[in-house]
Coordinates of C-alpha atoms and ligand atoms in Angstrom, one line a residue:
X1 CA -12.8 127.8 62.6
X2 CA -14.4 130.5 61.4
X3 CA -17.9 130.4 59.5
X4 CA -19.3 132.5 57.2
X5 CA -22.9 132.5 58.8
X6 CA -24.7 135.3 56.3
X7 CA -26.2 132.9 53.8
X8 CA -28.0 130.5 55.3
X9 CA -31.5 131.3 56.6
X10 CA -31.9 129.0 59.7
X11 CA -35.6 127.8 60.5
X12 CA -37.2 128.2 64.0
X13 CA -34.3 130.5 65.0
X14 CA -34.0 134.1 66.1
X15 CA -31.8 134.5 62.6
X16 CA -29.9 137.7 64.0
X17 CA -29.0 137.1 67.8
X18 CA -27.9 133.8 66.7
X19 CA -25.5 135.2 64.1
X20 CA -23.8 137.2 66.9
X21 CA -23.3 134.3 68.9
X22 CA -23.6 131.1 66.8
X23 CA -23.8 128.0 68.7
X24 CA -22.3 125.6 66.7
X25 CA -22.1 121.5 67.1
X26 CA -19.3 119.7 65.5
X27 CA -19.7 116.2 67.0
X28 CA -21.5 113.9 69.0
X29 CA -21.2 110.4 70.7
X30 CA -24.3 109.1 72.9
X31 CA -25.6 111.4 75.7
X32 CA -23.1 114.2 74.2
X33 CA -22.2 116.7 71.5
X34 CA -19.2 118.4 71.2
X35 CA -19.7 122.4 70.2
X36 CA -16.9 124.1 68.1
X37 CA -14.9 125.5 71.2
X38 CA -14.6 121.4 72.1
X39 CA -16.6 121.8 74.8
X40 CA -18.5 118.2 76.0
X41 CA -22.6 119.0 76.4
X42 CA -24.8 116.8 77.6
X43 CA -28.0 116.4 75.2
X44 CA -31.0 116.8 77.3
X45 CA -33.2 117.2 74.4
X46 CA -32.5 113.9 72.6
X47 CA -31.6 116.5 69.2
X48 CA -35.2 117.9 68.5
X49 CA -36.8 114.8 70.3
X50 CA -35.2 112.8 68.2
X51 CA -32.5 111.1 68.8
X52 CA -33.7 108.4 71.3
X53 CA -31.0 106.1 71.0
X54 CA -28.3 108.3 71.7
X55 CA -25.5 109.9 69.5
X56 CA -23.6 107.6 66.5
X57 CA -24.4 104.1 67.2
X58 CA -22.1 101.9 65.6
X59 CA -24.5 99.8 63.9
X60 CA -26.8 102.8 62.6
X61 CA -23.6 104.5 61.1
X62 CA -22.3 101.1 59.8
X63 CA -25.9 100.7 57.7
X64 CA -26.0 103.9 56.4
X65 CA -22.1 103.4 55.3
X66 CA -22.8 100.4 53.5
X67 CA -26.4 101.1 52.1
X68 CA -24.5 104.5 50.5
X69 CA -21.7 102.4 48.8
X70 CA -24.6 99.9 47.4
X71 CA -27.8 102.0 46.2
X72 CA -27.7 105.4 46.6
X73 CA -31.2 105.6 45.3
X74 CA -34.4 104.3 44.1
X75 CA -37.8 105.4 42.6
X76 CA -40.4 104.4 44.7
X77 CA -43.3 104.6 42.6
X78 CA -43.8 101.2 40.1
X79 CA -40.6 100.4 41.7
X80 CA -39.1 99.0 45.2
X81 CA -36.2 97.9 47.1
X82 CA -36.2 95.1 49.6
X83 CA -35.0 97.3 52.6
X84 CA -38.4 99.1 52.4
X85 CA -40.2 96.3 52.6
X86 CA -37.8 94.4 55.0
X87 CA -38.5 97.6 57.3
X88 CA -42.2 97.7 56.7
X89 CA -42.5 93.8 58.2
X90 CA -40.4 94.7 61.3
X91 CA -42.2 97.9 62.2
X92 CA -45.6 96.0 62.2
X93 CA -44.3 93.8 64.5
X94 CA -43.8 96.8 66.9
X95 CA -47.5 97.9 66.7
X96 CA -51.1 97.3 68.1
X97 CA -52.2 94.3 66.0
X98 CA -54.9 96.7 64.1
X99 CA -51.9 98.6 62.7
X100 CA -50.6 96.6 59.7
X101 CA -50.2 98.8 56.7
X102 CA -46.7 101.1 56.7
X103 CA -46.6 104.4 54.1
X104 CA -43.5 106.2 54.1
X105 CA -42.7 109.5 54.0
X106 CA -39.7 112.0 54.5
X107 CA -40.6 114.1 58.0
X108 CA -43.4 114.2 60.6
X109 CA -44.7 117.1 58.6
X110 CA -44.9 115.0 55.3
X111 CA -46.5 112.5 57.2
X112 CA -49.2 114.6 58.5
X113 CA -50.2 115.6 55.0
X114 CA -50.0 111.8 54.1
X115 CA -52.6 111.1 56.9
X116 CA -54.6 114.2 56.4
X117 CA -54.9 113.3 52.3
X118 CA -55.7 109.6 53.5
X119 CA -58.7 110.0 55.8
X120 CA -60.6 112.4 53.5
X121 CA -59.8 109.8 50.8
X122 CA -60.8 106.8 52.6
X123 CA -64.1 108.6 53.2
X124 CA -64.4 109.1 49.5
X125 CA -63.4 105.5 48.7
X126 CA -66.5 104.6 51.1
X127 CA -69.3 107.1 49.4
X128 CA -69.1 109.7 52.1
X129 CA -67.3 112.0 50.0
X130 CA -68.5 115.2 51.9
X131 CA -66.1 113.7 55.2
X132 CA -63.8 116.4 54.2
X133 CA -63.5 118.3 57.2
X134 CA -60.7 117.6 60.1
X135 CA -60.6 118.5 63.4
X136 CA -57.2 119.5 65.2
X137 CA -57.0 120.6 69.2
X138 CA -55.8 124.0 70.4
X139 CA -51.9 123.8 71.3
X140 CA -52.1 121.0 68.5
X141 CA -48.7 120.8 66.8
X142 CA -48.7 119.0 63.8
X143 CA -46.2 120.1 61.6
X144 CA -45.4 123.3 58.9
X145 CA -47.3 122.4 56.3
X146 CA -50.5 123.8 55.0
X147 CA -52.2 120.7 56.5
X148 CA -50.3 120.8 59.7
X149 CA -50.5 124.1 60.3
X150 CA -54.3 124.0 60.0
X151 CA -55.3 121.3 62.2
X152 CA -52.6 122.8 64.4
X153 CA -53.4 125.3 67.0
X154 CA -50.6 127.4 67.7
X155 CA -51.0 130.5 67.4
X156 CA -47.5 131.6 66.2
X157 CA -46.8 128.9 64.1
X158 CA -50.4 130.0 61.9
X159 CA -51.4 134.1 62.1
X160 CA -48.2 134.6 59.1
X161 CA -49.7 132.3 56.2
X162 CA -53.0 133.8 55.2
X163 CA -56.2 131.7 55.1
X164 CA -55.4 128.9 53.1
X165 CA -56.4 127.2 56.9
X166 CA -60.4 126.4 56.1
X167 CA -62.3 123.1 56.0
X168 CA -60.6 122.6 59.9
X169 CA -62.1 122.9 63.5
X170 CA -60.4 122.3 67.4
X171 CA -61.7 121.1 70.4
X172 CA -60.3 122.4 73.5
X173 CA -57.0 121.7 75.2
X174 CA -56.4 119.5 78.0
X175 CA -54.1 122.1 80.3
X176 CA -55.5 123.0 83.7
X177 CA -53.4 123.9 86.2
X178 CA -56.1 124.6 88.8
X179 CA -56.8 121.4 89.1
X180 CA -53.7 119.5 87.9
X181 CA -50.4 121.5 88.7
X182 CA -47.4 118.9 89.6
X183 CA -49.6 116.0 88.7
X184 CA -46.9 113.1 88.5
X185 CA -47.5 110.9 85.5
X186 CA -50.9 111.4 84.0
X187 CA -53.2 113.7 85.9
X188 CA -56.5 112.8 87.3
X189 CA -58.9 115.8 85.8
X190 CA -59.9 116.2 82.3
X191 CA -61.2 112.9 80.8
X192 CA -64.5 115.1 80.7
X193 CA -62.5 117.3 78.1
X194 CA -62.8 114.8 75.5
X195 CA -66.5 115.5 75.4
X196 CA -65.7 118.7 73.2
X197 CA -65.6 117.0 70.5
X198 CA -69.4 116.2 70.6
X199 CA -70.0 120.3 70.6
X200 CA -67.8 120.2 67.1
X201 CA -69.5 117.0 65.7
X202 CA -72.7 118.9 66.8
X203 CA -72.0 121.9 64.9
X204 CA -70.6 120.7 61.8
X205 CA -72.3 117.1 61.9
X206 CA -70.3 114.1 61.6
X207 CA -71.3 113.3 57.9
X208 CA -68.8 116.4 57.7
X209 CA -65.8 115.0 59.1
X210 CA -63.6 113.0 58.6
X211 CA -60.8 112.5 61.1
X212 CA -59.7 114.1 64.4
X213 CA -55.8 114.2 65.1
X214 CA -54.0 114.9 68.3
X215 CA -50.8 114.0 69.5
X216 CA -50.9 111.5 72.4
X217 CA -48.9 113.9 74.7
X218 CA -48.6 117.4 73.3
X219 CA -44.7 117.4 72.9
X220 CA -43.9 121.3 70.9
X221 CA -46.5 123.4 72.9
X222 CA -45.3 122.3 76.1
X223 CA -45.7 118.6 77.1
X224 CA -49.3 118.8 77.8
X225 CA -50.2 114.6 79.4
X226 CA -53.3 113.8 78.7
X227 CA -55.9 113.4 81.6
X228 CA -56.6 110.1 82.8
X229 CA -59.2 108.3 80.4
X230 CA -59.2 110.8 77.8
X231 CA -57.9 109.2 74.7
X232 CA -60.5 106.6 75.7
X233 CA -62.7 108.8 75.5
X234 CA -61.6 110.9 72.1
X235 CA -61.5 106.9 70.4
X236 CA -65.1 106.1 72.1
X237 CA -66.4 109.3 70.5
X238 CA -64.7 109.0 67.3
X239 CA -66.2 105.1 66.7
X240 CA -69.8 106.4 67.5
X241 CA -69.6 108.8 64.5
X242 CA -67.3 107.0 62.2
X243 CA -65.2 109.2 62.4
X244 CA -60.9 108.4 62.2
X245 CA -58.6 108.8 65.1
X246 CA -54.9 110.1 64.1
X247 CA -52.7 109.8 66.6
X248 CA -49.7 112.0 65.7
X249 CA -46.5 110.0 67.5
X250 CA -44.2 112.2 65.9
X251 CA -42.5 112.8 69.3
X252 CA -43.9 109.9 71.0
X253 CA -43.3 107.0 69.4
X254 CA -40.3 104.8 69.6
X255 CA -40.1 104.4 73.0
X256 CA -40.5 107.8 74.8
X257 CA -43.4 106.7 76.4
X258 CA -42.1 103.3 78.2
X259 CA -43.8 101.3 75.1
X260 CA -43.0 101.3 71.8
X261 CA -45.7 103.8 71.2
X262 CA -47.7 106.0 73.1
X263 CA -50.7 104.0 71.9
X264 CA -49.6 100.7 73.7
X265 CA -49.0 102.6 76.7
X266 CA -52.1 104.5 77.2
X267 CA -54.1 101.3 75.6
X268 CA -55.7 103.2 72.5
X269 CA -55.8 102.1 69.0
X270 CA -55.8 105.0 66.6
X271 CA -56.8 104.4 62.7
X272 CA -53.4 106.6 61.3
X273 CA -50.7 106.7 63.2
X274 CA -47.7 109.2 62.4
X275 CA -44.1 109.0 63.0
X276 CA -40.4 110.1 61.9
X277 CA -37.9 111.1 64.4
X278 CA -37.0 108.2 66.5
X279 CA -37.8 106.3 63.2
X280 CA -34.0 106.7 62.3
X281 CA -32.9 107.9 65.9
X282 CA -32.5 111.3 63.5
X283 CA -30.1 110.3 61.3
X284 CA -31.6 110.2 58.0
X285 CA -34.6 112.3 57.3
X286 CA -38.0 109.6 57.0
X287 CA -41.3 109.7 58.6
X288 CA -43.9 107.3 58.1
X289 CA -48.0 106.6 58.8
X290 CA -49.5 103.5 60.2
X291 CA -52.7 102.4 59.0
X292 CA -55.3 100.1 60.1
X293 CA -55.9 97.5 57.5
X294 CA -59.3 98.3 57.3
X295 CA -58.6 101.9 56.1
X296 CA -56.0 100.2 53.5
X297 CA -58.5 97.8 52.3
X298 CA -61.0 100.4 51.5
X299 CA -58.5 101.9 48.6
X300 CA -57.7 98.3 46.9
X301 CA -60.8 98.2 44.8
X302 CA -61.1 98.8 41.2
X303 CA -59.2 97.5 38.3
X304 CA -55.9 96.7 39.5
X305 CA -53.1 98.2 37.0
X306 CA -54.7 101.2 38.3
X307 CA -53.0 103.0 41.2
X308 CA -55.3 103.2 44.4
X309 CA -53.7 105.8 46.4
X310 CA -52.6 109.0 44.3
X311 CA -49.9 110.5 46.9
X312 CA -46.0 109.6 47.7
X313 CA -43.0 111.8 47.3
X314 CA -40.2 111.3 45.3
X315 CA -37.3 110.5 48.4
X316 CA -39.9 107.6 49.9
X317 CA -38.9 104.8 51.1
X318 CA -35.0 105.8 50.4
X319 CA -32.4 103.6 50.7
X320 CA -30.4 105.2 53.0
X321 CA -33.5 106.3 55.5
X322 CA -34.7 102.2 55.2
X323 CA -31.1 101.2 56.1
X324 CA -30.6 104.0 59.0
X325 CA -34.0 103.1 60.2
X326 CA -33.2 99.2 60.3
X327 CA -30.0 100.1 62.2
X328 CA -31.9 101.7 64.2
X329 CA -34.6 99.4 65.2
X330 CA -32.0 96.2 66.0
X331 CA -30.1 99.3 68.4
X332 CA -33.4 99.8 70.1
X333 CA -34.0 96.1 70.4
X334 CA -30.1 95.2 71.3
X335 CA -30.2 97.7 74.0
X336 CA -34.2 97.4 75.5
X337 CA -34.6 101.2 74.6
X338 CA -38.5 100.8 73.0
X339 CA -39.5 99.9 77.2
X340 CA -36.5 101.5 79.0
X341 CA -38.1 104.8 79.7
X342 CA -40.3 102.7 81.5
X343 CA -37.7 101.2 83.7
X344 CA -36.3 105.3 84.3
X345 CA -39.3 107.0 84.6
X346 CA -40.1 106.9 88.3
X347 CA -36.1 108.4 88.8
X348 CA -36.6 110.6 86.2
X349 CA -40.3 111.4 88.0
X350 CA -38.5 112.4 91.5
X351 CA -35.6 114.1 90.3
X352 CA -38.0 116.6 87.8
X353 CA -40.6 117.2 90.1
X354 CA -37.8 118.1 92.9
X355 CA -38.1 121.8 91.0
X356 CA -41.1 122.0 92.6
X357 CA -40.2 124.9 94.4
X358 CA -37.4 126.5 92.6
X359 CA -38.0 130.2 91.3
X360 CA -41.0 130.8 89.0
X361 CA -41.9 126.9 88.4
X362 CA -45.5 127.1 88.2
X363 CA -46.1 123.3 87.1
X364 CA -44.0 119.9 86.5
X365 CA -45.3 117.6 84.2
X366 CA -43.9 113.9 82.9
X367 CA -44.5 110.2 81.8
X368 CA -41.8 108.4 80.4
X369 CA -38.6 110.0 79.4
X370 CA -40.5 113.1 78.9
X371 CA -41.0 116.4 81.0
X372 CA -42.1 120.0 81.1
X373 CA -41.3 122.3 83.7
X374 CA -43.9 125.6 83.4
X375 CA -42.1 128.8 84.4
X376 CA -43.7 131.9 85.0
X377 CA -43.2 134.4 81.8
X378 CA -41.6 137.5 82.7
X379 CA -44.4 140.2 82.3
X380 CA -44.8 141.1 79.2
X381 CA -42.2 138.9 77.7
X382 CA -43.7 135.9 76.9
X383 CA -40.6 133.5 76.1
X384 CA -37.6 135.7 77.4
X385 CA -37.6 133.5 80.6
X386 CA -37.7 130.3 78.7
X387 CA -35.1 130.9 76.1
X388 CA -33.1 132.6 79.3
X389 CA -32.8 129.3 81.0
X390 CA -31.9 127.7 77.4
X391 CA -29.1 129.8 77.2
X392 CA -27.8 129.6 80.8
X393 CA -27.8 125.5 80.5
X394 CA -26.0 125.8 77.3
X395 CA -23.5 127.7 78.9
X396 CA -23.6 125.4 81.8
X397 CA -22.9 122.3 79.0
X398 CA -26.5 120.6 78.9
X399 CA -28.7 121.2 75.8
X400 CA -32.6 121.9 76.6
X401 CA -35.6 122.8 74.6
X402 CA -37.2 125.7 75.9
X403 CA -41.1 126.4 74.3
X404 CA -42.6 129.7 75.2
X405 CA -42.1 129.3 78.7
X406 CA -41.9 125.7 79.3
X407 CA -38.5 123.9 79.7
X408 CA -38.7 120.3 77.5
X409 CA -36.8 117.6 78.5
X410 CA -36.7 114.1 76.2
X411 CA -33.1 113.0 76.5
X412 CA -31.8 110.0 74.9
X413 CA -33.4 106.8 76.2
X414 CA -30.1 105.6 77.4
X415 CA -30.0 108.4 79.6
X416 CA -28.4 107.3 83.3
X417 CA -29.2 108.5 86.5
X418 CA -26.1 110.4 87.2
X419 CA -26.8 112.4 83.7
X420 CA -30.6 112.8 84.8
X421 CA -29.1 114.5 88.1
X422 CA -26.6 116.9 86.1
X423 CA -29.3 118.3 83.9
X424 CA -32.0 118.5 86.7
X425 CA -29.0 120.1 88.7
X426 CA -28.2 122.5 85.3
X427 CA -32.0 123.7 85.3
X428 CA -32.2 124.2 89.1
X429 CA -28.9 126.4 89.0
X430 CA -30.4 128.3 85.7
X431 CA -33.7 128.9 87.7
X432 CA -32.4 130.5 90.7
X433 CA -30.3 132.7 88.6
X434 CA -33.3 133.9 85.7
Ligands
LIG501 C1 -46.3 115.9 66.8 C2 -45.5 116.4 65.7 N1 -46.0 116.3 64.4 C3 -45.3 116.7 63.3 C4 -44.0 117.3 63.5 C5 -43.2 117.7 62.3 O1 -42.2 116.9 62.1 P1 -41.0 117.5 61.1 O2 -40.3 118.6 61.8 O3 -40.1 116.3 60.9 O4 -41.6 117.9 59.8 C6 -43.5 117.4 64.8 C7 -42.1 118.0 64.9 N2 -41.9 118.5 66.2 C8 -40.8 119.3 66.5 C9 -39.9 119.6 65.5 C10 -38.8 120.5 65.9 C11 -38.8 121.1 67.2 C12 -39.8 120.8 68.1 C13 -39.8 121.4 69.4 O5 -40.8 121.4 70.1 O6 -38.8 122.0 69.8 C14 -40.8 119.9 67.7 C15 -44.2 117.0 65.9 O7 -43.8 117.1 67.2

C-alpha cells in the first residue's frame, strides 16, 4: 500500500528522514502492533505512555461503538450528559480523599493550561490577586502550549517561540548521577533539592506565586525518580507559603506507578492534579484536572446564575472520550492493572538494571512499569545514539521511546515477563551494536 506522505506535517518528527523511510502502524492487539509490511512489534512504549491497558480491549472498543451510534456529541457548557458525570463519580473514587472535584479537558496539554488558569484564579477568588506567578522545574515537561512550555524547562521544546514565557520561575532538577547512578527504585540523595524552592519564594516572595508544578517522576526528559522524601518536602514548602502543589500525572497516573496515581504511591496530596493518556488507555483524546474541594469551593461564591469558572473547551466532557474512558476504567479494574505494576516491578527492576554494564549505559533508573536507561551521547551528537538504538529495536520488532539520550520504557501494564525479557534482550542487542 502505497501512501502519499507529502501533505501531512507530522509533530515531534524528523519530517524528512521519516518520509524516506515511513514507519507505518496498521494494527494493534494488546502488547503488539502490526506495521504495514505485517510485521508483529512488541509495544514497549505503551503508544506515547499511553496505552496502559494494552492494545483494543474489547470492552473499550465496544463503548466507544455504542456511545458513537447513540450521541455523537454534546455542548458541555449550560449543558451535560450523564456519562460525564457517571465518569466524574468513578474517578474520585480512584483518588486521595482530598481530590474530589473532576474538570475535563481534551490532552495533558489542555489540562495544564486548565490548572495553570485555575491556581492564579483561585488566588484571585481569595483576594491575593498578585499570586500570578508559577513556578516549573528545569527538565519540567508540561505540555506545548504557551502555559506548558513556560513552566517547562526543556530547552528545545522553548528557544523557537519568542518570549511570550514571562510571569514563570524553576527550581533545580533532581538528576545526580554522582551520587545516584543505578539507584533501583527511588534513590537515596536529593530530598535536600526540594529546598530550592525557598531560594525562588525568597526572590520573588510567596505573595507572588501562586502554584509550583512538577511531574511526580519526570517521564519526557528522561525518567528522572524523584529522591527519597522530596515531594514531601516540595508539599511541606508549598503549605508554609500557601502556595498550590500541581502534580502533573500526565504520564503517571493510571497505574504506572503500582497505585492508581503516583500520589498514592509516594504518599503526597497535591491541590491540581493533571491527567489524559491512560485516562482512555489512548483511545479517544481527553485529559482531565483533579481538584481539591477546597480550591473548588473558593470559586462557588457569588450570585449563582452566574458562571464561577470562565474556562472549558468546546470537545469537554465528549461523549465518546466519557464512554472510552469508562471502558477503560472497568478494564483496569477487571484486570488489577491500576496496582499491577506493583506486582511486576521488582522483575521488571532486575531485568532493566541487568544493562548495567552494556556499552555506553551510564545510569538505569525505574519504579513501577517505568524505566530510563542513560546512554552516553556520541560526541557532539547529542541524540544520534538514542534515536540509533530506536531504530535498531524497531527493526528488531519492539517499539521504544528514545529522549535525547535516554531509552524510555512504559509498556502496557499487562506486560509479561517473557515480553519484559524480549525488549530488555532487543535493547541489550541494539547497545552492543550502536
Ligand atoms: C507530564 C506531561 N504533561 C503534559 C503532557 C502533554 O500531553 P498531550 O501530549 O496530551 O498534550 C505530557 C505528554 N507527554 C508526552 C507526549 C508525547 C510524547 C512524550 C515522550 O516523552 O515521548 C511525552 C506529559 O508527559
Amino acid at each position: 500500500m502505497s501512501t502519499a506522505l507529502d501533505a501531512y506535517w507530522m509533530p515531534f518528527t524528523a519530517n524528512r528522514q521519516f518520509k524516506q523511510s515511513p514507519r507505518l502502524l496498521t494494527r494493534a492487539e494488546g502488547m503488539h502492533y502490526i506495521d504495514d509490511q505485517g510485521r508483529q512489534v512488541l509495544d514497549g512504549a505503551a503508544g506515547l505512555w499511553c496505552v496502559n491497558a494494552g492494545h483494543n480491549r474489547p470492552k473499550i472498543v465496544q463503548a466507544i461503538q455504542q456511545q458513537a451510534a447513540e450521541l455523537d456529541y454534546a455542548p458541555p457548557f449550560q449543558m451535560g450528559h450523564p456519562k460525564a458525570f457517571e465518569l466524574a463519580e468513578r474517578l474520585v473514587k480512584l483518588l486521595p480523599e482530598e481530590l474530589t472535584k473532576v474538570f475535563y479537558t481534551n490532552s495533558g496539554s489542555e489540562a495544564v493550561e486548565t490548572a495553570l488558569k485555575m491556581a492564579i484564579a483561585y488566588h484571585r477568588a481569595r483576594g491575593e490577586g498578585q499570586r500570578t506567578r508559577l513556578i516549573g522545574r528545569e527538565r519540567g515537561y508540561h505540555g506545548v502550549n504557551f502555559g506548558g512550555i513556560s513552566v517547562g524547562g526543556i530547552s528545545t521544546n522553548r528557544k523557537m517561540f519568542g518570549t511570550m514565557l514571562g510571569g514563570v520561575d524553576h527550581i533545580r532538577h533532581t538528576h545526580d548521577l554522582a551520587r545516584n547512578a543505578f539507584s533501583i527504585g527511588l534513590p537515596a540523595y536529593g530530598a535536600e533539592f526540594a529546598d530550592d524552592l525557598e531560594r525562588v519564594i525568597a526572590l520573588h516572595d510567596a505573595s507572588t506565586i501562586a502554584a509550583v508544578i512538577v511531574e511526580p517522576v519526570a517521564g519526557s526528559t528522561g525518567v528522572l525518580i524523584p529522591p527519597q522524601g522530596y515531594l514531601q518536602r516540595l508539599r511541606e514548602i508549598c503549605d508554609r507559603h500557601g502556595i498550590l502543589l500541581i502534580f502533573d500525572e500526565v504520564i503517571t497516573g493510571f497505574g504506572r506507578t503500582g497505585s492508581p496515581f503516583a500520589a498514592q504511591t509516594f504518599g503526597v496530596v497535591p491541590d491540581l492534579m493533571t491527567v489524559a493518556k491512560g485516562l482512555t488507555n489512548g483511545c479517544v483524546p481527553m485529559g482531565a484536572v483533579f481538584a481539591r474541594q477546597s480550591v473548588h469551593d473558593v470559586f462557588m461564591n457569588g450570585p449563582e446564575h452566574l458562571i464561577e469558572f470562565f474556562h472549558g473547551y468546546t470537545y469537554s466532557a465528549h461523549p465518546l472520550a466519557c464512554a472510552a474512558a469508562l471502558g477503560t476504567l472497568d478494564t483496569y479494574e477487571e484486570d488489577g492493572l491500576l496496582t499491577r505494576a506493583a506486582e511486576m516491578e521488582g522483575y521488571f527492576a532486575e531485568q532493566l538494571h541487568s544493562l548495567k554494564g552494556e556499552p555506553n549505559v551510564i545510569d538505569v533508573r525505574n519504579v513501577g512499569l517505568v524505566g530510563g536507561v542513560e546512554l552516553t551521547p556520541i560526541a557532539g551528537e547529542p541524540a544520534k545514539r538514542g534515536f540509533a538504538a530506536f531504530l535498531d529495536c524497531w527493526n528488531q520488532g519492539v517499539l521504544i521511546r528514545t529522549t535525547g539520550d535516554t531509552i524510555a520504557l512504559s509498556p502496557p501494564l499487562i506486560i509479561a515477563r517473557d515480553q519484559i525479557d524480549q525488549l530488555i534482550g532487543a535493547i541489550r542487542t541494539a547497545l552492543r551494536r550502536l
